[in-house]
mmCIF file of C-alpha atoms and ligand atoms in Angstrom:
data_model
loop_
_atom_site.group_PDB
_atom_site.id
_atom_site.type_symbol
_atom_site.label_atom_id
_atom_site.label_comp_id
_atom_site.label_asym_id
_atom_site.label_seq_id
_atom_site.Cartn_x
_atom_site.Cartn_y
_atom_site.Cartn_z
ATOM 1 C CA UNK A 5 9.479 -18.245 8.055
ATOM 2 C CA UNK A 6 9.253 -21.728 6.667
ATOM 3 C CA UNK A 7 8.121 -22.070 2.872
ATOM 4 C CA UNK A 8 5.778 -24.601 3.764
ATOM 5 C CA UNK A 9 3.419 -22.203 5.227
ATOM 6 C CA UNK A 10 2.603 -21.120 2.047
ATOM 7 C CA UNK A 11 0.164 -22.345 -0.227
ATOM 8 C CA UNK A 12 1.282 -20.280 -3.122
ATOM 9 C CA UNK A 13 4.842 -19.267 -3.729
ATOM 10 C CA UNK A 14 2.867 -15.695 -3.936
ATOM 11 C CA UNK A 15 1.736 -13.337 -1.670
ATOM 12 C CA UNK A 16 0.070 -11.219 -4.081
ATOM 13 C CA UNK A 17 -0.945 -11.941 -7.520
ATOM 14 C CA UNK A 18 -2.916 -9.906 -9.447
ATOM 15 C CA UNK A 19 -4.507 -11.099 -13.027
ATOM 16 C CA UNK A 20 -6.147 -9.214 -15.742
ATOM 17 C CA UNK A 21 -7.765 -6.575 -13.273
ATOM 18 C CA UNK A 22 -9.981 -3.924 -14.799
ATOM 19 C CA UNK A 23 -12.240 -1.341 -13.163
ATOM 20 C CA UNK A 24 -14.073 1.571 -14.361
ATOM 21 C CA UNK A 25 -15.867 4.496 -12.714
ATOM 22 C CA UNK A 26 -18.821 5.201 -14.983
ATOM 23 C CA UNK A 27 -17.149 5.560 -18.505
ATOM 24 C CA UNK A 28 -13.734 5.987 -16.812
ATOM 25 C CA UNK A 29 -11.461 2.619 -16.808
ATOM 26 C CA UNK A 30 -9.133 3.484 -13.863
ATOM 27 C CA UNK A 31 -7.326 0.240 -14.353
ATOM 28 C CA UNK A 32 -7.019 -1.920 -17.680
ATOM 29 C CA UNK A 33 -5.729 -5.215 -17.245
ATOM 30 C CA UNK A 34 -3.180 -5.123 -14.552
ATOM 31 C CA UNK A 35 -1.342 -8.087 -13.894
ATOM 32 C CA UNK A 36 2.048 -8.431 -11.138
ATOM 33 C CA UNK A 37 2.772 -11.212 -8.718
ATOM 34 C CA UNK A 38 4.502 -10.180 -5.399
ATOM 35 C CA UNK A 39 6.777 -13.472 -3.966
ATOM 36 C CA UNK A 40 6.062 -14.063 0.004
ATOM 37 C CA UNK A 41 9.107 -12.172 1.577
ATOM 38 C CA UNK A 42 9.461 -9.450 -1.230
ATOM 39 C CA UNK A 43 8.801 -5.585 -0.689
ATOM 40 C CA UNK A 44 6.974 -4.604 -4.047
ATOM 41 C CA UNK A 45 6.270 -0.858 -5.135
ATOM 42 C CA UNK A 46 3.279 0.916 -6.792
ATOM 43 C CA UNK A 47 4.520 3.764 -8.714
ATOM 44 C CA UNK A 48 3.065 5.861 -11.514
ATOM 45 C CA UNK A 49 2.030 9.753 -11.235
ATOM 46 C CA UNK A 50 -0.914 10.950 -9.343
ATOM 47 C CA UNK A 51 -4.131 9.690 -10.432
ATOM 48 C CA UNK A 52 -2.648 7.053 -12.213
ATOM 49 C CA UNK A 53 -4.826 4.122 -10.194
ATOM 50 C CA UNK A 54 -2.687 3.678 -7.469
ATOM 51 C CA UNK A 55 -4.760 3.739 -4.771
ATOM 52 C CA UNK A 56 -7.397 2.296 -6.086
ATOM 53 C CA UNK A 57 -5.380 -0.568 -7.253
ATOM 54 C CA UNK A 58 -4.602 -1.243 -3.140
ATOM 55 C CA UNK A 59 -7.939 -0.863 -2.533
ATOM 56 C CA UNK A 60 -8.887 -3.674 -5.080
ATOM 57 C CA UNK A 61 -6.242 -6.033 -3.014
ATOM 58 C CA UNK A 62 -7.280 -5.033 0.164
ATOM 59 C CA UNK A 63 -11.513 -6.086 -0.714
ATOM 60 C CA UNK A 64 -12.829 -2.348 -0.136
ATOM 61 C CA UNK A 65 -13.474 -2.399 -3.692
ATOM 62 C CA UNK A 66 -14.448 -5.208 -6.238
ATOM 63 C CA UNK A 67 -13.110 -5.199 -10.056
ATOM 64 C CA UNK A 68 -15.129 -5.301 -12.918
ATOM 65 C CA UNK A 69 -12.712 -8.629 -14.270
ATOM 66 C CA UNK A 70 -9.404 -10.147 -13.061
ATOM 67 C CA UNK A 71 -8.815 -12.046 -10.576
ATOM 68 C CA UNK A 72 -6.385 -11.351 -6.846
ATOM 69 C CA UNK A 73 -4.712 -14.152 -5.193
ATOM 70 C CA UNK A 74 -4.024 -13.915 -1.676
ATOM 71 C CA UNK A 75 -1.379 -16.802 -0.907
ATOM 72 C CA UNK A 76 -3.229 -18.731 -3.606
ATOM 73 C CA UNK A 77 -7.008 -18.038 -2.848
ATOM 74 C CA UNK A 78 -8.850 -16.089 -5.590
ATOM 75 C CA UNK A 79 -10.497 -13.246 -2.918
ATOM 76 C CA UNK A 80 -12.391 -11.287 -6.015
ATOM 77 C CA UNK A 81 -15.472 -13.377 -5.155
ATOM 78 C CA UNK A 82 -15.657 -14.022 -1.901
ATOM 79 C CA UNK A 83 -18.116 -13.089 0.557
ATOM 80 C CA UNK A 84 -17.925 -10.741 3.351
ATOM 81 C CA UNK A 85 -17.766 -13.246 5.718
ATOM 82 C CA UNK A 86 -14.891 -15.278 4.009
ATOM 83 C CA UNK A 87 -13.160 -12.883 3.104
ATOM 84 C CA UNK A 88 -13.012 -11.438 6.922
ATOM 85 C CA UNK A 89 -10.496 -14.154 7.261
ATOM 86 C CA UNK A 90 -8.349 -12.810 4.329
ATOM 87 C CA UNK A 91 -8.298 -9.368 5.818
ATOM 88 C CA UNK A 92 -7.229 -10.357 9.361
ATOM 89 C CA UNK A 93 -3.648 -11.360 7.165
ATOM 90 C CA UNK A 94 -3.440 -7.716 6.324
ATOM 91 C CA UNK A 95 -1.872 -4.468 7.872
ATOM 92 C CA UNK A 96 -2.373 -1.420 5.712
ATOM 93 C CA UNK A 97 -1.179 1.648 6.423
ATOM 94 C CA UNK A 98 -3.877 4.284 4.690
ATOM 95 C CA UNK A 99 -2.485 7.295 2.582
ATOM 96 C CA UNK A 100 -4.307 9.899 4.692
ATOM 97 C CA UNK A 101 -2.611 8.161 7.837
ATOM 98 C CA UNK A 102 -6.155 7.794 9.470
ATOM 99 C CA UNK A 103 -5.500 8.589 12.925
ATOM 100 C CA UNK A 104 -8.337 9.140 15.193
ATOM 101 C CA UNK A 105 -7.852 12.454 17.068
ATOM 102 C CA UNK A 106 -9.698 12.218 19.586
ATOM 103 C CA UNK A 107 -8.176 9.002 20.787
ATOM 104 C CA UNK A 108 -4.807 8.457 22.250
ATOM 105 C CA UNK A 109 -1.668 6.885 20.165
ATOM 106 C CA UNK A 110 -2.404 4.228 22.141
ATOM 107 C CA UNK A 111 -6.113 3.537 21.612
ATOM 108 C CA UNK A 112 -5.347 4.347 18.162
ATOM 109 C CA UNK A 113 -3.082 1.379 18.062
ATOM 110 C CA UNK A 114 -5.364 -0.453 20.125
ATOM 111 C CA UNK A 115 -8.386 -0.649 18.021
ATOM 112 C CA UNK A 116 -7.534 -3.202 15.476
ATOM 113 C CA UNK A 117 -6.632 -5.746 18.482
ATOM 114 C CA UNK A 118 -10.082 -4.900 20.395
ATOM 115 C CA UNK A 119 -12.456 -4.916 17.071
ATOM 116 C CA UNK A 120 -11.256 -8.403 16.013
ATOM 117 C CA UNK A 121 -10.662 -10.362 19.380
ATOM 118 C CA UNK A 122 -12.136 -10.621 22.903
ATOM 119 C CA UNK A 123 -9.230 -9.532 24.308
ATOM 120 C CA UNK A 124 -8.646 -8.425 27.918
ATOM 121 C CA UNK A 125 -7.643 -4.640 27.777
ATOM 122 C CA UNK A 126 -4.569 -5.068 29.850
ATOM 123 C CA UNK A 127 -3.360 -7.781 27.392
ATOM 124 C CA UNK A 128 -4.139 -5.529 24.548
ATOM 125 C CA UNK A 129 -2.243 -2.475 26.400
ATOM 126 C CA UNK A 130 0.840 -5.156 26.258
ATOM 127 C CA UNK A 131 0.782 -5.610 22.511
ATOM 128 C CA UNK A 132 0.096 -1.588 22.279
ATOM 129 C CA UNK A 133 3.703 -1.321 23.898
ATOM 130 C CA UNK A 134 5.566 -3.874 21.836
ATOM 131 C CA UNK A 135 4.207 -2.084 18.777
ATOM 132 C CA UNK A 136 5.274 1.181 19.302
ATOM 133 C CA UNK A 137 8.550 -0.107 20.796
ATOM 134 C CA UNK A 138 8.885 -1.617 17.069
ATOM 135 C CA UNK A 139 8.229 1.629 15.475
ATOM 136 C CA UNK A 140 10.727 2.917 18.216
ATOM 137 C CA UNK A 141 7.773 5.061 19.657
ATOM 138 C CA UNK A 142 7.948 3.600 23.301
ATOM 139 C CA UNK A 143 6.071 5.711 25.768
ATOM 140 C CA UNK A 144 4.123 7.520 23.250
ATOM 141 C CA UNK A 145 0.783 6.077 24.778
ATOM 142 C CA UNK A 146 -0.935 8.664 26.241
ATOM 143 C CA UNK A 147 -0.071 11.467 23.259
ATOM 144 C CA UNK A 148 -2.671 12.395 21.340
ATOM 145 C CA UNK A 149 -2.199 12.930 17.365
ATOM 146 C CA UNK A 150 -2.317 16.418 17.810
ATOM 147 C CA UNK A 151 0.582 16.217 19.799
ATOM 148 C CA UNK A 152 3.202 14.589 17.520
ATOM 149 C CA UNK A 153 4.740 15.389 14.559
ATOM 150 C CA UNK A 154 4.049 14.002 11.072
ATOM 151 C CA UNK A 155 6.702 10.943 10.992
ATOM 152 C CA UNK A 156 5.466 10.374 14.324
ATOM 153 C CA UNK A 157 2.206 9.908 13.213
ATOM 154 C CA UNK A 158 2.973 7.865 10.225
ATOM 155 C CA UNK A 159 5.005 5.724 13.000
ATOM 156 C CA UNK A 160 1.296 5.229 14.685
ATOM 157 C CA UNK A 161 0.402 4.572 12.051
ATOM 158 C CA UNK A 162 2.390 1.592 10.649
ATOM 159 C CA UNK A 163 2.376 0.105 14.552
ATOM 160 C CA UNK A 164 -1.655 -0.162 14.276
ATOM 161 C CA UNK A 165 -0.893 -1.661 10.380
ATOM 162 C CA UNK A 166 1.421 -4.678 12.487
ATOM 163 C CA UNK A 167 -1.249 -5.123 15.733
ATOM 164 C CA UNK A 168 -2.426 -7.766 14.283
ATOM 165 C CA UNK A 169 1.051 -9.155 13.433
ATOM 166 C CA UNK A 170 0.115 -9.176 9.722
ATOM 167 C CA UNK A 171 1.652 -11.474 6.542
ATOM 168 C CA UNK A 172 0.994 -8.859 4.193
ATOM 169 C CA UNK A 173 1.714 -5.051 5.095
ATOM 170 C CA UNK A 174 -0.010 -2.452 2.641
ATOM 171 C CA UNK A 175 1.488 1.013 2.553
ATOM 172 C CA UNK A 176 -0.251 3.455 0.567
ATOM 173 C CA UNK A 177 1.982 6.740 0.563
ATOM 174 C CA UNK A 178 3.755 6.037 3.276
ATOM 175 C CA UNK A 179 6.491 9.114 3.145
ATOM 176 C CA UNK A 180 4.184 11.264 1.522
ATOM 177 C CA UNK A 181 4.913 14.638 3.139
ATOM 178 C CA UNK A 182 7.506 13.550 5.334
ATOM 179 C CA UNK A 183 11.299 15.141 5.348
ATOM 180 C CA UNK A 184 14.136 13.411 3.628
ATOM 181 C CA UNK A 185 15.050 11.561 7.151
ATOM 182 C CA UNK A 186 11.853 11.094 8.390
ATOM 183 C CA UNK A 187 11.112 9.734 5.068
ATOM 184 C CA UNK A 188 14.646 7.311 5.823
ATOM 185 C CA UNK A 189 13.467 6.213 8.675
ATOM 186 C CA UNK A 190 10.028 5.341 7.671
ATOM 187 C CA UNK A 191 11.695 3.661 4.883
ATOM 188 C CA UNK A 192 13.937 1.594 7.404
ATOM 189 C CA UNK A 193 11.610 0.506 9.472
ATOM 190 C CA UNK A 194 9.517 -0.576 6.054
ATOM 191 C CA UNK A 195 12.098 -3.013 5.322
ATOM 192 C CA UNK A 196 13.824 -3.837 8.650
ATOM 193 C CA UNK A 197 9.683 -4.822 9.946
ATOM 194 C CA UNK A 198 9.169 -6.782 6.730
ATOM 195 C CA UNK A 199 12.467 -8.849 7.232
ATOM 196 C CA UNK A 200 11.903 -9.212 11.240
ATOM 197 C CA UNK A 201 8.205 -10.085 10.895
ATOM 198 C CA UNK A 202 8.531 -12.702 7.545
ATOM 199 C CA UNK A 203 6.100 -10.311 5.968
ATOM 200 C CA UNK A 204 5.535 -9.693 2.725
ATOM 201 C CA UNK A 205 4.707 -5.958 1.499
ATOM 202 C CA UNK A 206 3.131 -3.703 -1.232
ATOM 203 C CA UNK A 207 4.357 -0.069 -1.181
ATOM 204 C CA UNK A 208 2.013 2.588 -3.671
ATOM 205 C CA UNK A 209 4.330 5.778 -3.855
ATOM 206 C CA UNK A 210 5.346 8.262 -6.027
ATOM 207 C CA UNK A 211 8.361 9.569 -4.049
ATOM 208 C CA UNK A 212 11.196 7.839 -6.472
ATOM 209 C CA UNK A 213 14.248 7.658 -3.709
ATOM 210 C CA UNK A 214 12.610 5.859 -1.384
ATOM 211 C CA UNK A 215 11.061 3.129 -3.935
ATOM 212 C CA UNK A 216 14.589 2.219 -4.881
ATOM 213 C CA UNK A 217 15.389 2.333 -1.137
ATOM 214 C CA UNK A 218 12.812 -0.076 -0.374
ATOM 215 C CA UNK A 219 12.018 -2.362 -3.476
ATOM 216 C CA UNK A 220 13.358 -5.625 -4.617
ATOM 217 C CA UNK A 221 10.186 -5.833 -7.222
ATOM 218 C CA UNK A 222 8.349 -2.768 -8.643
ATOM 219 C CA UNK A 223 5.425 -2.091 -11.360
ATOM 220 C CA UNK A 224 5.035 1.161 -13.077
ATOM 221 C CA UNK A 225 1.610 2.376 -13.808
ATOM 222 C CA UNK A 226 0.344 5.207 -16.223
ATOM 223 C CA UNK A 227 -3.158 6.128 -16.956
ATOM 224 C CA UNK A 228 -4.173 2.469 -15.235
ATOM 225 C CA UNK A 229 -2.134 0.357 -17.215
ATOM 226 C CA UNK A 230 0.977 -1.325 -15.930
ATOM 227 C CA UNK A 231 4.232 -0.436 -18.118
ATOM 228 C CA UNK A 232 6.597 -2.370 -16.541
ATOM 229 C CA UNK A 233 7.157 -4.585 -13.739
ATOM 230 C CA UNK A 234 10.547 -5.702 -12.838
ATOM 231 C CA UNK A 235 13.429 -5.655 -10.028
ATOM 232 C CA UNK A 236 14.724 -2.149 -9.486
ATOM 233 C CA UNK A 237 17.829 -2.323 -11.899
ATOM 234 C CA UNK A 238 15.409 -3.358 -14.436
ATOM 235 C CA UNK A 239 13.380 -0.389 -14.171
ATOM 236 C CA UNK A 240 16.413 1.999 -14.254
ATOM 237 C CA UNK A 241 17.691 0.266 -17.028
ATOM 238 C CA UNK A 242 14.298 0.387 -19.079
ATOM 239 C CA UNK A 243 14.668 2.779 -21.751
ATOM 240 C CA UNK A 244 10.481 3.574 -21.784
ATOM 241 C CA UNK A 245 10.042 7.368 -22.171
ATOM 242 C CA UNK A 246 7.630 7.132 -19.628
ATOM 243 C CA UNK A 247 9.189 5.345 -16.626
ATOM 244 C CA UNK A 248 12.547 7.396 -17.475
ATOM 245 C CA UNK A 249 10.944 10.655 -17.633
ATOM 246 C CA UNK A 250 9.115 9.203 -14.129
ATOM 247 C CA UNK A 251 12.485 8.412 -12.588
ATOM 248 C CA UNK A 252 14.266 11.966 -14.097
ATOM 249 C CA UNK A 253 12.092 13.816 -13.148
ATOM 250 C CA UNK A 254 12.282 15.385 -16.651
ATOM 251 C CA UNK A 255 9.486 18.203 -17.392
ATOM 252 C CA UNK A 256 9.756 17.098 -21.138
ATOM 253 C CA UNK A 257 8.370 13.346 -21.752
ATOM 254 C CA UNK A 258 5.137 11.733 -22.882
ATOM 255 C CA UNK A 259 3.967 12.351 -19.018
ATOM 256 C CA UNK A 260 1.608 15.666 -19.737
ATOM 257 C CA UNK A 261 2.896 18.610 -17.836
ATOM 258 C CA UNK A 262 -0.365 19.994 -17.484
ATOM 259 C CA UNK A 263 -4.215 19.464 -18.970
ATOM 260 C CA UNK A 264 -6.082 22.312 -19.669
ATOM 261 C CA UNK A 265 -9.687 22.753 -17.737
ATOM 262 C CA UNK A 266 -11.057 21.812 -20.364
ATOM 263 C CA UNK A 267 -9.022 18.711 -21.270
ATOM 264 C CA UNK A 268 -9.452 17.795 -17.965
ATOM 265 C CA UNK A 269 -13.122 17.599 -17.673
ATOM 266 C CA UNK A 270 -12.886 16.078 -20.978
ATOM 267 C CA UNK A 271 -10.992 13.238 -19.121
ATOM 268 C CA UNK A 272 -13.111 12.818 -16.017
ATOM 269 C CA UNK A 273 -16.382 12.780 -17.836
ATOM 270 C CA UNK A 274 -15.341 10.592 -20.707
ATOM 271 C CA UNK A 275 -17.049 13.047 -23.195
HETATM 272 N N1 ATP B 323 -14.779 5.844 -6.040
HETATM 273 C C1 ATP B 323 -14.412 6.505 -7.142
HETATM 274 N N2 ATP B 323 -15.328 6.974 -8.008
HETATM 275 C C2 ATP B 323 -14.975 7.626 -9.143
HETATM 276 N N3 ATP B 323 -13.688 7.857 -9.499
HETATM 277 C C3 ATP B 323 -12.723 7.420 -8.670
HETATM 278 C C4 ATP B 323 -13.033 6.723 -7.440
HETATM 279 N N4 ATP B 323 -11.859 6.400 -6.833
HETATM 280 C C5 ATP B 323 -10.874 6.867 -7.629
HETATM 281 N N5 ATP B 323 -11.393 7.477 -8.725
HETATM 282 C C6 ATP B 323 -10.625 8.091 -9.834
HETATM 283 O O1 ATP B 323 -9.655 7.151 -10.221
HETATM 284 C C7 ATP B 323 -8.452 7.825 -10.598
HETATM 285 C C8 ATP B 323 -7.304 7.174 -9.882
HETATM 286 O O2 ATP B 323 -7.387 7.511 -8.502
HETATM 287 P P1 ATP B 323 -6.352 6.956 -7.442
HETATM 288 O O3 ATP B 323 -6.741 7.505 -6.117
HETATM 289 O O4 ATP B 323 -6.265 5.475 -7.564
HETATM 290 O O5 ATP B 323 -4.999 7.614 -7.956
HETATM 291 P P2 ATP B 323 -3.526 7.548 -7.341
HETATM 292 O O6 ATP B 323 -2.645 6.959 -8.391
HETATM 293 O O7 ATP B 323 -3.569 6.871 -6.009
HETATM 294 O O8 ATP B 323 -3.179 9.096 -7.175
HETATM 295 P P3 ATP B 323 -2.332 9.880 -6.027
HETATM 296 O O9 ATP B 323 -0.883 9.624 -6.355
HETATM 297 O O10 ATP B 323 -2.712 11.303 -6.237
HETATM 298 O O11 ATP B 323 -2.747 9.342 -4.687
HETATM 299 C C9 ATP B 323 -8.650 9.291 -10.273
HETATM 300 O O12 ATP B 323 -8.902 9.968 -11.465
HETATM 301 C C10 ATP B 323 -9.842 9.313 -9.378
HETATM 302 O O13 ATP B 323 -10.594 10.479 -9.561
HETATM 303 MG MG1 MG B 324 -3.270 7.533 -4.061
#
């Protein structure tokens, strides 16, 4: 991947987003940059804005301030039309997987490459095969989702992300409920597709192992706010209660165990 490509020497950068829901702010002034080639993780506990950060990147939703540049272009205000061209840089990989059952692995894979382009089925069935023999899911075609197991499907999954041979893969969860292997090999592929592909990546996950597997930058989120960004030996090394009590696993930390009902719907309505 030559560096002239680039327009920006960032992928990703995100300034001064914030976004409410009603009286909620979700996320309060989040800034990170992700450099083209890096593999950057999300992490924070659940409900901490993650996903809705990703979303934010990805266009589905628009922030209240901030700004997101995609290699350089500020995408916040963009139309639908422009920023079409934005999105046909992106793979993501949904947290829910979003399989269609009723479809094949195959057509699964498929649609991305028939909704954007007139192309010819049989050349589309081609790049079906070379993207499941990159997940190492060759033959797999004519399963349906029903018919493979989780990791499998995750595997789908991240081959429809790449039909498109993306610059910027978006993983949201990608291990979630996966084994510890599974959730190795999911992690492999992660990085060994980012370095093979010159793509650039943002990870959102919770699951602790496999963000230090994967990372070379991460930023730590609690109740929407970022905490610390940094390469992964600076976030072991910083000594914030919160990101160690994160990492430990430690039931004792300024990370509530548990809200009440009634703290809870305290929270959510703001009241
Ligand atoms: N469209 C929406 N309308 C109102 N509230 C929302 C909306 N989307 C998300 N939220 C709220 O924003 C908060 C953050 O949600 P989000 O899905 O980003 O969390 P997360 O960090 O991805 O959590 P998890 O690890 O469980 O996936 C939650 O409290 C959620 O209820
Ligand atoms: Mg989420």
């Amino acid at each position: 991947m030559s560096e002239t490509k680039h327009k920006s020497p960032y992928a990703v950068e995100v300034r001064g987003l914030s976004r409410s829901f009603g009286p909620r702010k979700i996320l309060a002034d989040v800034s990170f940059q992700l450099k083209h080639g890096e593999i950057l993780t999300i992490m924070g506990g659940s409900g901490c804005g993650k996903s809705t950060l990703l979303r934010h990147i990805i266009g589905s939703l628009k922030p209240d301030s901030g700004e997101i540049y995609i290699d350089g272009t500020e995408t916040t205000k963009l139309d639908d039309e422009e920023f079409s061209k934005v999105r046909k840089r992106f793979g993501m990989l949904f947290q829910t997987g979003a399989l269609f059952n009723s479809m094949t692995v195959g057509e699964n894979v498929a649609l991305p490459i028939l909704e954007s382009s007139d192309v010819a089925p049989h050349i589309a069935d081609l790049v079906v095969k070379l993207k499941l023999e990159l997940v190492g899911l060759t033959g797999f075609e004519n399963l349906k989702p029903a018919q493979i197991s989780g990791g499998m499907k995750k595997r789908v999954a991240m081959a429809r992300a790449l039909a498109l041979d993306p610059d910027l893969l978006f993983c949201d969860e990608p291990t979630s409920g996966l084994d510890p292997v599974m959730t190795s090999v999911i992690d492999t592929l992660t990085v060994d597709l980012t370095r093979k592909l010159g793509m650039s990546a943002i990870v959102v996950t919770h699951d602790m192992t496999s963000a230090f597997r994967i990372a070379t930058q991460m930023v730590f989120l609690f109740e929407g706010r970022v905490v610390a960004t940094g390469t992964p030996e600076e976030i072991k090394a910083n000594p914030n209660p919160i990101l160690q009590q994160f990492i430990n696993g430690y039931a004792d930390g300024p990370i509530p165990l548990k809200l009440s009902k009634d703290d809870y719907l305290k929270r959510l309505l703001q009241s």
